[in-house]
Coordinates of C-alpha atoms and ligand atoms in Angstrom, one line a residue:
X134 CA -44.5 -3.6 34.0
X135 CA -40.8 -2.1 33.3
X136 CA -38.7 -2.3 36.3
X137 CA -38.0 1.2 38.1
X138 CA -34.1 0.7 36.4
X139 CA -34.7 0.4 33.1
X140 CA -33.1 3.0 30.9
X141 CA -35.4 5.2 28.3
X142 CA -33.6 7.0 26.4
X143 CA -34.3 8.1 22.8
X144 CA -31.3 6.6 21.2
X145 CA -29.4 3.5 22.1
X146 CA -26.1 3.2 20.3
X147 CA -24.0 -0.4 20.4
X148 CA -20.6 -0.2 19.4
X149 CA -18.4 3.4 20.3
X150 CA -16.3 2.6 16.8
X151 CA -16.6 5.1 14.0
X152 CA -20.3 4.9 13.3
X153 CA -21.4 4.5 17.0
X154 CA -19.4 7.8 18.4
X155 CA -20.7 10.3 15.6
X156 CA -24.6 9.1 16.1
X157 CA -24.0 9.9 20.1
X158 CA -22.2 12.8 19.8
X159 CA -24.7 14.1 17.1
X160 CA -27.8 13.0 19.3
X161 CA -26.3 14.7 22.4
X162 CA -25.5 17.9 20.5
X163 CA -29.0 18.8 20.0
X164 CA -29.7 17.5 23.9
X165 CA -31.5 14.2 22.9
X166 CA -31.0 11.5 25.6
X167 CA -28.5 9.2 24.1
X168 CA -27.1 5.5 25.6
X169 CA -23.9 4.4 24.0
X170 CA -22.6 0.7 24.6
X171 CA -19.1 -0.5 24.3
X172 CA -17.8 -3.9 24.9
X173 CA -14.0 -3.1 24.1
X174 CA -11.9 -0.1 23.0
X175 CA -13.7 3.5 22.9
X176 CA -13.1 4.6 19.2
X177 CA -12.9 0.9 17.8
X178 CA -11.6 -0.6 15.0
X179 CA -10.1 2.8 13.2
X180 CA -8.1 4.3 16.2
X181 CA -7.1 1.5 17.4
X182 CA -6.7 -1.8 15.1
X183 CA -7.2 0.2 11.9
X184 CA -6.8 3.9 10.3
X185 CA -4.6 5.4 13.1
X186 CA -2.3 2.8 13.6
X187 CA -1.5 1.9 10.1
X188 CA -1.2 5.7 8.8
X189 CA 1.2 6.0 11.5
X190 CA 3.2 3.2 10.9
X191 CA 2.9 4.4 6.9
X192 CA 4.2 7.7 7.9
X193 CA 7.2 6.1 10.1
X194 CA 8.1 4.6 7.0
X195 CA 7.7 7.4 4.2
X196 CA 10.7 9.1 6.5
X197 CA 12.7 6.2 6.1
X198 CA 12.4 6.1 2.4
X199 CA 13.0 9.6 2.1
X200 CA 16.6 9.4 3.7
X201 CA 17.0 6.8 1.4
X202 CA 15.8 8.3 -2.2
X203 CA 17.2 12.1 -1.8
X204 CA 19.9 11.3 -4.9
X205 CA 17.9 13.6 -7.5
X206 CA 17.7 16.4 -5.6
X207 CA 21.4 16.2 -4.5
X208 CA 21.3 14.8 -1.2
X209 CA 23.3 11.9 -0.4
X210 CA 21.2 9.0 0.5
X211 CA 21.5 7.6 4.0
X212 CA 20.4 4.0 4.8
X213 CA 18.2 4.7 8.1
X214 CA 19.0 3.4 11.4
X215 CA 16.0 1.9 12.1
X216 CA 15.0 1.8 15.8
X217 CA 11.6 -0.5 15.7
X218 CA 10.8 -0.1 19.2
X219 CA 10.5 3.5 18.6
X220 CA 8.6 3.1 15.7
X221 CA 5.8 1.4 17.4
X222 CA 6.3 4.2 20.3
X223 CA 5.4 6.7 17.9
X224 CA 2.3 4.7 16.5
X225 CA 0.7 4.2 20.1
X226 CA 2.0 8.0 21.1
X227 CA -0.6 8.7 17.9
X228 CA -3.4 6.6 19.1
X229 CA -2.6 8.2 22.7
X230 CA -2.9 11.8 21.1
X231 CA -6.3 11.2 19.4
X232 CA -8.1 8.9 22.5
X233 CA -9.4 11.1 24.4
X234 CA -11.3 12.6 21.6
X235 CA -13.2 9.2 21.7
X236 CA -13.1 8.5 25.5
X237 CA -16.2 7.6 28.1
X238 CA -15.0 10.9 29.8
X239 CA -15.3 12.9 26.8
X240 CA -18.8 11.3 25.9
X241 CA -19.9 11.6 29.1
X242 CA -19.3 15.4 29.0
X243 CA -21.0 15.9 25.8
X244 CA -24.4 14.5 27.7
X245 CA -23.9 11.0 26.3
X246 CA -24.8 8.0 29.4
X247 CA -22.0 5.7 28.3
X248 CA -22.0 2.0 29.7
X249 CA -19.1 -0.5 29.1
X250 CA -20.3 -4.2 28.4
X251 CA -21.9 -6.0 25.8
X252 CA -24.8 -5.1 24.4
X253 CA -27.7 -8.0 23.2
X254 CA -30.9 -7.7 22.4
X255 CA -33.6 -9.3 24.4
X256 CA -36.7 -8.8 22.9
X257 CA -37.9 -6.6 20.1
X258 CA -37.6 -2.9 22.3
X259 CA -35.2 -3.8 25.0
X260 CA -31.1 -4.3 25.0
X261 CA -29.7 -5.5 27.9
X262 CA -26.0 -5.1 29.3
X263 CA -24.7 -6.4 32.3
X264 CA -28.2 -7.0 33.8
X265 CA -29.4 -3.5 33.0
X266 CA -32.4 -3.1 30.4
X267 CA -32.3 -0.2 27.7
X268 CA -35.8 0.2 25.8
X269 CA -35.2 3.2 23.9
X270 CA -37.6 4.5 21.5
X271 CA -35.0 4.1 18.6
X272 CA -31.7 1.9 18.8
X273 CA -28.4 2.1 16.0
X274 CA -26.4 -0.5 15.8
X275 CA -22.7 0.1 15.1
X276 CA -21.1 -3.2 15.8
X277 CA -18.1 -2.8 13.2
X278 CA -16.3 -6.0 12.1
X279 CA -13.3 -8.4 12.6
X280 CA -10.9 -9.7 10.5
X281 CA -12.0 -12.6 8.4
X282 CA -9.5 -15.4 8.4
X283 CA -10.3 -18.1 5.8
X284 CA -10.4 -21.5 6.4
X285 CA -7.2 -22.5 5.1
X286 CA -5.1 -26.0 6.9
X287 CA -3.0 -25.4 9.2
X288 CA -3.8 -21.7 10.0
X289 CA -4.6 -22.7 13.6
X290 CA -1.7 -24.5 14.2
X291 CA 0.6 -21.4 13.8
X292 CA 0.7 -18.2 15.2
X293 CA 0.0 -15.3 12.9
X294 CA -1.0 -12.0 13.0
X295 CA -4.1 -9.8 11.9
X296 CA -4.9 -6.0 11.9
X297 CA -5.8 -6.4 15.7
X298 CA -2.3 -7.9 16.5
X299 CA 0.4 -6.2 13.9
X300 CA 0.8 -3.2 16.0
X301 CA 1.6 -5.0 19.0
X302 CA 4.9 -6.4 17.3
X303 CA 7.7 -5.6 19.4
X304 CA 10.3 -6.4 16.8
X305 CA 10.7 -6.0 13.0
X306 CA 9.7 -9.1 11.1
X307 CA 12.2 -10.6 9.4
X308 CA 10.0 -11.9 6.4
X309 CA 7.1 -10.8 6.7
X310 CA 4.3 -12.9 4.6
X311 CA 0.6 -11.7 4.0
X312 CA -2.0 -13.3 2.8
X313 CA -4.4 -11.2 1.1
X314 CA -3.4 -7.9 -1.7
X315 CA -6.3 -5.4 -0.7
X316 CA -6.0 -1.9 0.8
X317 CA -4.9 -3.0 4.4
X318 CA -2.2 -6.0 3.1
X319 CA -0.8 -3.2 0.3
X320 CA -0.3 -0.4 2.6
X321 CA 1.3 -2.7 5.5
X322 CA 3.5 -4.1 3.0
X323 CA 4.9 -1.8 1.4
X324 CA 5.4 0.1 5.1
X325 CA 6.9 -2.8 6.5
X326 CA 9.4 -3.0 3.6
X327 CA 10.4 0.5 4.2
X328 CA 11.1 -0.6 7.8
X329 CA 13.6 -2.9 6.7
X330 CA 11.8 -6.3 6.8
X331 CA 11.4 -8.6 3.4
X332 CA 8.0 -8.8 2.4
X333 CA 5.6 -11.1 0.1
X334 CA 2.2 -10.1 -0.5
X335 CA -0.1 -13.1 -2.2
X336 CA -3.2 -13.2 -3.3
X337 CA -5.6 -15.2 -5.2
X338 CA -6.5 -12.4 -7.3
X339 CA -4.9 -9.5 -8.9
X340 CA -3.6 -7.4 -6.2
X341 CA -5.3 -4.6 -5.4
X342 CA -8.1 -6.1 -7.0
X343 CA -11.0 -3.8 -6.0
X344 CA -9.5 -0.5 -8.1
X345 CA -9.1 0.1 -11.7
X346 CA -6.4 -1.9 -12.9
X347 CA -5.4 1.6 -14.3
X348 CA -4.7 2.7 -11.5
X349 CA -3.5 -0.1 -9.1
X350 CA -0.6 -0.8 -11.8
X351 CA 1.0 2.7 -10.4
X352 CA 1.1 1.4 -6.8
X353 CA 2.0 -2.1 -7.8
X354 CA 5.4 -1.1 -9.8
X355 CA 6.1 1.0 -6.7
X356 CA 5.7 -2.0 -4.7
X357 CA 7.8 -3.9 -6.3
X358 CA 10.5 -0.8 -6.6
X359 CA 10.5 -1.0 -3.5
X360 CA 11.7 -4.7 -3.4
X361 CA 8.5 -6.1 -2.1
X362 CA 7.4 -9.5 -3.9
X363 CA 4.2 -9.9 -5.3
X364 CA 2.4 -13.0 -5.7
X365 CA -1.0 -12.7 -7.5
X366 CA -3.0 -15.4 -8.5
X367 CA -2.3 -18.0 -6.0
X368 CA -3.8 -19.9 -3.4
X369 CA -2.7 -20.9 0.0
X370 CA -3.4 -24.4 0.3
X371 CA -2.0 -25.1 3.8
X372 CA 0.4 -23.6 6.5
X373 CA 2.8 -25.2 8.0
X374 CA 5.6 -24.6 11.0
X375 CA 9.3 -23.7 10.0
X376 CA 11.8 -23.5 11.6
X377 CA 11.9 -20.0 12.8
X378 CA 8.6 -19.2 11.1
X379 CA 5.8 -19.9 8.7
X380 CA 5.5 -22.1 5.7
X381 CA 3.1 -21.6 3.3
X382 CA 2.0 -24.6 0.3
X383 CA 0.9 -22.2 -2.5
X384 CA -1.4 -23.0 -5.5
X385 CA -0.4 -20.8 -9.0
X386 CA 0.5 -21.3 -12.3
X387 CA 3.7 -23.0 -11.2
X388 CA 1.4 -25.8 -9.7
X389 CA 2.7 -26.1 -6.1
X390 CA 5.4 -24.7 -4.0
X391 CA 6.4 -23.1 -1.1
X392 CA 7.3 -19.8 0.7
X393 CA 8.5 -19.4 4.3
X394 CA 8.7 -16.0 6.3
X395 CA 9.1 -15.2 10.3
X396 CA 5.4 -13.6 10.3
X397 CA 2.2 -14.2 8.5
X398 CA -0.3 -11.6 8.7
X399 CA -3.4 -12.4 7.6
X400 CA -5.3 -9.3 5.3
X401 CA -8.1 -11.7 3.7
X402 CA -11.1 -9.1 4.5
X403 CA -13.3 -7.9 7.2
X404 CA -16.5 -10.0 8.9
X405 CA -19.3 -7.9 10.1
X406 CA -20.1 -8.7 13.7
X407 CA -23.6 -10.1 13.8
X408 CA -22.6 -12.5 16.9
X409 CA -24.0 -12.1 20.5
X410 CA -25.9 -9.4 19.8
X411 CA -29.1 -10.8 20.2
X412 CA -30.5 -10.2 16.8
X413 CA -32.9 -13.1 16.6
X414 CA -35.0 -11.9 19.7
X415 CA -34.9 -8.9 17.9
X416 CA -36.0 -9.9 14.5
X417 CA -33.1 -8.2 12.9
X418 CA -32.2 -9.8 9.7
X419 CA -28.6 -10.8 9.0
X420 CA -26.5 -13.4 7.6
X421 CA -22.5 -13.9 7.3
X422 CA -22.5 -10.9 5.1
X423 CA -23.8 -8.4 7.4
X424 CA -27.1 -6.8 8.9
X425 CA -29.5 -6.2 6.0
X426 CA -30.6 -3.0 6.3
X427 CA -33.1 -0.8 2.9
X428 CA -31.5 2.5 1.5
X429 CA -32.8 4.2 4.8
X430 CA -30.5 1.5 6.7
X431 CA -33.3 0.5 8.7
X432 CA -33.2 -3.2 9.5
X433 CA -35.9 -5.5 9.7
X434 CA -37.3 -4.2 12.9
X435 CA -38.4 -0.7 12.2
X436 CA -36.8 0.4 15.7
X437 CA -33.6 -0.4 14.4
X438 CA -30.9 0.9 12.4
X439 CA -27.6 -0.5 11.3
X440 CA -24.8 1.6 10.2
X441 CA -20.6 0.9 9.5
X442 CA -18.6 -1.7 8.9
X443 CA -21.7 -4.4 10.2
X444 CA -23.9 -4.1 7.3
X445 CA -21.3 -5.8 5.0
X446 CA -21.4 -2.9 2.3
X447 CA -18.3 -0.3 2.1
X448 CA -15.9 -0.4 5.0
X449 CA -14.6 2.6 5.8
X450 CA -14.6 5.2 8.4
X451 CA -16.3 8.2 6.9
X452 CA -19.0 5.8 5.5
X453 CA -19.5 5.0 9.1
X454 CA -19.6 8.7 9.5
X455 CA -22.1 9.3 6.4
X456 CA -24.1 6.3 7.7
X457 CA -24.4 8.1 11.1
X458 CA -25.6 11.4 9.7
X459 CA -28.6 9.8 7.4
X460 CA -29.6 7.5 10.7
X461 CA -29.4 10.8 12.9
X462 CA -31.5 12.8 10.0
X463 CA -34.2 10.3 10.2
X464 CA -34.2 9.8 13.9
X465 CA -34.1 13.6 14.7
X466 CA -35.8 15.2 12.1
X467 CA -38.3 12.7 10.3
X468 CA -36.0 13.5 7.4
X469 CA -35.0 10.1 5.5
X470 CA -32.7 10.2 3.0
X471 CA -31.4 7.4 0.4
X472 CA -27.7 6.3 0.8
X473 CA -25.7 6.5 -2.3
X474 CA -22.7 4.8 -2.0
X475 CA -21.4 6.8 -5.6
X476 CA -20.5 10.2 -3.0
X477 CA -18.6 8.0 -1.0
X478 CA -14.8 8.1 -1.7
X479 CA -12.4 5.6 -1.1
X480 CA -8.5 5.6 -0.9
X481 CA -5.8 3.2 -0.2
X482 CA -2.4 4.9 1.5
X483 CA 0.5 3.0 -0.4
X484 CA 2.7 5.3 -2.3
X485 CA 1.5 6.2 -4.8
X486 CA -1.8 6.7 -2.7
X487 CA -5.1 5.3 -4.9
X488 CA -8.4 7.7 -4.8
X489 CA -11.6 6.9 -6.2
X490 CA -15.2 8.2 -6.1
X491 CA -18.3 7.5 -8.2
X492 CA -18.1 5.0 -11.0
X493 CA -15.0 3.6 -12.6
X494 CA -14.7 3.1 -16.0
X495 CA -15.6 -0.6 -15.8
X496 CA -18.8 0.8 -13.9
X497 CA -19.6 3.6 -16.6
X498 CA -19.3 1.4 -19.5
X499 CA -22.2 -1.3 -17.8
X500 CA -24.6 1.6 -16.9
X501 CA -24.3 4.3 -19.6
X502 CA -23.8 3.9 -23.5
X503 CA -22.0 6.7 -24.0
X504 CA -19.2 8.0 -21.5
X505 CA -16.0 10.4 -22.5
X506 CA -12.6 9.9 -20.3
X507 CA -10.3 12.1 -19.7
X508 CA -7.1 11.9 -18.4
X509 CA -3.5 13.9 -17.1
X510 CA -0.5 12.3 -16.1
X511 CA 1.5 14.0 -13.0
X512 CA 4.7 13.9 -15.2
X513 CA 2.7 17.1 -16.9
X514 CA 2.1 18.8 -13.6
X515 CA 4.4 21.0 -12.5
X516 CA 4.3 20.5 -8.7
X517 CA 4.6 16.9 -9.3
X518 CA 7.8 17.7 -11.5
X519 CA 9.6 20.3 -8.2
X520 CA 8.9 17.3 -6.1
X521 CA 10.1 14.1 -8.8
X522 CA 7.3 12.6 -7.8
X523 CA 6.0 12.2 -10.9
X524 CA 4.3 8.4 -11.0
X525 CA 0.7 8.5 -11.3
X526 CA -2.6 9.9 -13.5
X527 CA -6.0 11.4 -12.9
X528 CA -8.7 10.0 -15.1
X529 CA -12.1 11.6 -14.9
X530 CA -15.6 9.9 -16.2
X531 CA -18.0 12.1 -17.4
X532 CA -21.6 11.7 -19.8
X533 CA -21.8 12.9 -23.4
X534 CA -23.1 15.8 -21.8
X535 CA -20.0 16.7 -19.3
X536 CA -21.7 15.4 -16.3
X537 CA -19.6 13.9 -14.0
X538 CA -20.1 10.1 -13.2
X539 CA -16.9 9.3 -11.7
X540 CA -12.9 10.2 -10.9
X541 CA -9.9 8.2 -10.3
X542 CA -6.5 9.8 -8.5
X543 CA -3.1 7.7 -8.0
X544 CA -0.2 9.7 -7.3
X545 CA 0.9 11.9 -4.3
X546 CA -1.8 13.1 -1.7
X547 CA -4.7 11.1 -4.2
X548 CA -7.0 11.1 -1.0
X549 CA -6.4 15.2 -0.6
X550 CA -7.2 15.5 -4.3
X551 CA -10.4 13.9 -5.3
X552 CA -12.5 16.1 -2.4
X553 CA -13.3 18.5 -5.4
X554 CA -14.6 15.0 -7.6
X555 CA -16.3 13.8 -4.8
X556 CA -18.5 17.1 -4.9
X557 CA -18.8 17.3 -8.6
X558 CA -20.1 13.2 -8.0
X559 CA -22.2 13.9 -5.2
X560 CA -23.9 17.3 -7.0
X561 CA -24.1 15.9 -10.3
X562 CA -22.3 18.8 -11.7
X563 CA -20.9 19.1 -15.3
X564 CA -17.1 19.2 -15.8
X565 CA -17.7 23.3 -16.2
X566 CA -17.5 23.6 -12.7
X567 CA -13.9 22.4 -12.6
X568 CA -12.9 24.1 -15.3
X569 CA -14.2 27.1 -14.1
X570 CA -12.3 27.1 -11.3
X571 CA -8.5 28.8 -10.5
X572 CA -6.4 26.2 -8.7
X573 CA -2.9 27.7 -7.2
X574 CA -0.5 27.4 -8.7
X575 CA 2.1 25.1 -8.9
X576 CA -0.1 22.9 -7.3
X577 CA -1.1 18.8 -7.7
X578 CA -4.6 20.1 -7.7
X579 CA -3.9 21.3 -11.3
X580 CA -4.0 17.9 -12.6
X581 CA -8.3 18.0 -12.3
X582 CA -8.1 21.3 -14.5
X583 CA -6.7 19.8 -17.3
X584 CA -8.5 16.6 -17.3
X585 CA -11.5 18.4 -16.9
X586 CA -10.3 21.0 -19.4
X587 CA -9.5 17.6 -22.0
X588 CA -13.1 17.4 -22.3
X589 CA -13.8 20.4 -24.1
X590 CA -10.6 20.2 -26.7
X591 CA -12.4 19.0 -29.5
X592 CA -15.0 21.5 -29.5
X593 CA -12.5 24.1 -29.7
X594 CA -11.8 23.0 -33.5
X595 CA -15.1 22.7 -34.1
X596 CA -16.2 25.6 -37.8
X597 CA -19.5 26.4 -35.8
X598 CA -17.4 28.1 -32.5
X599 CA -14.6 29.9 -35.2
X600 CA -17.6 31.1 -36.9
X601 CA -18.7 32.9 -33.9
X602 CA -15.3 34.3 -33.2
X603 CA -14.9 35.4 -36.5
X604 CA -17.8 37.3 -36.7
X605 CA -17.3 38.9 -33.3
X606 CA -13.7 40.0 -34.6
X607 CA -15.5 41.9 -36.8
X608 CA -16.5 44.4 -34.0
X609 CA -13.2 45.6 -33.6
Ligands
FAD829 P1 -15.8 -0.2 14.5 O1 -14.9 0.9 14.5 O2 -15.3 -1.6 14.3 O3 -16.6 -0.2 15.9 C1 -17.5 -1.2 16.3 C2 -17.5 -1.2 17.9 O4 -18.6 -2.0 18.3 C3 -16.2 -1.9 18.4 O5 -15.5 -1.1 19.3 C4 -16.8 -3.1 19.1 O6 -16.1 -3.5 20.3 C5 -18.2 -2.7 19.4 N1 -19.2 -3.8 19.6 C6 -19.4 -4.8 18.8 N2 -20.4 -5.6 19.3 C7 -20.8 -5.0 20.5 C8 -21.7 -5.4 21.5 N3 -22.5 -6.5 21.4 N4 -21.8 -4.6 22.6 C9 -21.1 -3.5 22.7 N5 -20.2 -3.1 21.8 C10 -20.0 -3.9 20.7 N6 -11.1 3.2 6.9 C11 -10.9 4.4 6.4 O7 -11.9 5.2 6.1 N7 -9.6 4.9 6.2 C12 -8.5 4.2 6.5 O8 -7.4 4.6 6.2 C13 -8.7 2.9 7.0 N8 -7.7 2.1 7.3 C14 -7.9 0.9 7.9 C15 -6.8 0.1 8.2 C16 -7.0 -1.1 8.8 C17 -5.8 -2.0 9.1 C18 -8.3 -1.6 9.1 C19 -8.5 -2.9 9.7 C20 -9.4 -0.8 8.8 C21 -9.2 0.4 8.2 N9 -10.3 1.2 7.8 C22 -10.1 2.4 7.3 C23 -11.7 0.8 8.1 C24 -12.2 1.4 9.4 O9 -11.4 1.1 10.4 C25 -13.7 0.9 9.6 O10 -14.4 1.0 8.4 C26 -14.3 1.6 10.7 O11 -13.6 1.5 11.9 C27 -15.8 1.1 10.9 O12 -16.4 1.8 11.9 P2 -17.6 1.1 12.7 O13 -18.1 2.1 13.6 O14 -18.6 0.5 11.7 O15 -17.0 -0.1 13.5

């Protein structure tokens, strides 16, 4: 028999990250019982290793690069005085501003029974933290992940830094050296740069690997503008201790040699967190690579959903926050839908910033035999062109037909810009519904008029359409 304490609430949520805090807040809003279990920091990963932090920091450092590129528009450029202790002030005065949004008191308020401790499955119906028992009728997990740090000799004989450590710095790195060239080791160092340390960025692949070459060439050549040194296609085959710092042994084309910094921070990729959470007794399936979860994101124990970062699949907050909606959908409502990770946008904040949603080109080609692309560069866009800012493209994938499959952005404000892609991707909608509409003007938003526009130029010259108008000029 279930003892007198045990909790029986519809909904049990582990983790209060991203994922975790929309399901509860959902849940509660239409006045459904809701447990949410936190072992660490309300708002997790994103507000306080992840998104917040490093926008902040990016934002400290697009004011210092501003003082320092205002030449074309007739201001003389000033080298800032760079006060780092203030800089970090500023990135936790962020986090501060946007906590309480996210905190037990504010979750308690909404109706939602928050408990702080680990959360483990004991048997197939019950989760247990700090001795109490939770057997809710369904249970979402939202555990998030951790940084993955590779294998590599040496790594554990030095001290280096990860997403959950850089913002703790209390002084500018000298050199700063980081492993790994994806979103999070890009937009760190290129804002570190702009903070006045040197910076390497390696990797054993191109860098910024994951987006259309395209695309990632913009933000690369900025990078390197920007006097940050990029090392793709190399491996880190040891660390070592140096004086003052960190020596790495690389691998490359130049067979081997060495770089030495004051930091390393490792940006190598993110581990779900499948550990002490009891999944065995609950006969949730999982492996290094994350929950498994079907399209519904139900695991293998029908009770169970997983949602975020923890199911391995695409790591960002809003596909947390989409995860959350399709879980609360089904929970609620009976409703289940599919997720379809092609209406899920994804963006990278170096300058230029990187946008994406739907298939890229690569993508198209595989799946479709017949795909148009259309492009605009910024240097045509008029804003872009008031501003100088004029380093990046849109390029939109579309069907034979107009239908569009997919949209790239890289330029200025690319993760403002796709929204209107992202619902042409996510409705299936031909490019006439772009073109269709009136964008102000001068406005960077003008750029997905005229690629959609691009699309039709050829059938303007075609004889069968100056028929038609010829004839109708007849009528006066
Ligand atoms: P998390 O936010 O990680 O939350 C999981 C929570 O579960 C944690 O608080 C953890 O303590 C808790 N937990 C785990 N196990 C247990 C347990 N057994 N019991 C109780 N609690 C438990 N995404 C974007 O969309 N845009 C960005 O700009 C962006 N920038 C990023 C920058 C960096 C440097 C990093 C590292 C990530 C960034 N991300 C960004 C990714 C984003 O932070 C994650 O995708 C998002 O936080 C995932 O949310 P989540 O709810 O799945 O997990």
């Amino acid at each position: 028999m279930a003892a007198t304490s045990d909790l029986k609430p519809d909904i049990c949520v582990i983790g209060a990250g991203s994922g975790g805090l929309s399901v509860a807040a959902g849940a509660a809003a239409f006045g459904v019982p809701v447990v949410l279990i936190e072992k660490g920091l309300m708002g997790g990963d994103c507000l306080n290793y992840g998104c917040v932090p490093s926008k902040a920091l990016i934002a400290a450092a697009s004011h210092a690069e501003a003082m320092r590129s205002g030449m074309p528009f007739g201001i003389k450029p000033v080298e800032p005085d760079i006060d780092f202790t203030k800089v970090m002030a500023h990135v936790k005065g962020v986090i501060g501003h946007i906590a309480p949004l996210d905190s037990v008191e504010r979750f308690r308020g909404l109706g939602v029974s928050v408990i702080q401790g680990t959360a483990e499955f004991v048997d197939k119906n019950t989760v247990e933290v700090g001795g109490q028992k939770i057997r809710a009728r369904r249970f979402v997990i939202a555990s998030g992940s951790t940084p993955f740090v590779p294998p590599v000799p040496g790594l554990d004989n030095v001290a280096y830094l990860t997403n959950e450590t850089v913002f703790e710095l209390k002084r500018l790195p000298r050199h700063l050296l980081i492993v790994g060239g994806g979103p999070i080791g890009i937009e760190l160092g290129q804002a570190f740069r702009r903070l006045g340390s040197e910076v390497t960025i390696l990797d054993a692949g191109p860098m910024l690997g994951r987006e259309d070459p395209e695309l990632a060439g913009f933000a690369t050549t900025a990078l390197l503008e920007d006097g940050v040194t990029l090392r793709d296609h190399v491996t880190v085959d040891r660390v070592e201790r140096a004086r003052n710092g960190v020596r790495l042994v690389l691998n490359g084309a130049n067979g081997e040699e060495m770089v030495t910094g004051s930091h390393l921070l490792v940006a190598t990729g993110r581990k779900p967190t499948v550990e002490g959470l009891g999944l065995e007794a609950a006969g949730i399936k999982h492996s290094a690579r994350g929950i498994e979860v079907n399209d519904k994101l139900k695991t293998s124990n029908p009770r169970v959903f997983a949602i975020g970062d923890c199911i391995g699949d695409l790591q960002f907050t809003h596909a947390a926050n989409y995860h959350a909606g399709l879980v609360l959908r089904a929970i609620l409502f009976r409703m289940t839908a599919k997720r379809d990770n092609s209406v899920v946008p994804r963006a990278t904040y170096c300058d230029p910033e990187i946008a994406a949603v739907g298939l890229s080109e690569e993508e198209a080609c595989r799946r479709h035999d017949d795909i148009r692309i259309m492009r605009w560069p910024l240097v045509e866009n008029d804003r872009a062109q008031a501003e100088r800012d004029t380093a990046g493209l849109i390029k939109v994938i579309s069907t034979k037909k107009g239908v569009v499959l997919g949209a790239g952005i890289v330029g200025p404000h690319a993760g403002e810009l796709i929204h209107p892609w992202t619902l042409a991707v996510t409705r299936k909608m031909k490019l006439n519904a772009i073109t269709g509409l009136v964008f102000p003007y001068p406005t960077l938003g003008e750029i997905s008029k005229r690629a959609a526009v691009n699309y039709y130029l050829p059938s303007l010259a075609s004889p069968w359409l100056r028929r038609i108008i010829g004839w109708l000029r007849r009528f006066g």
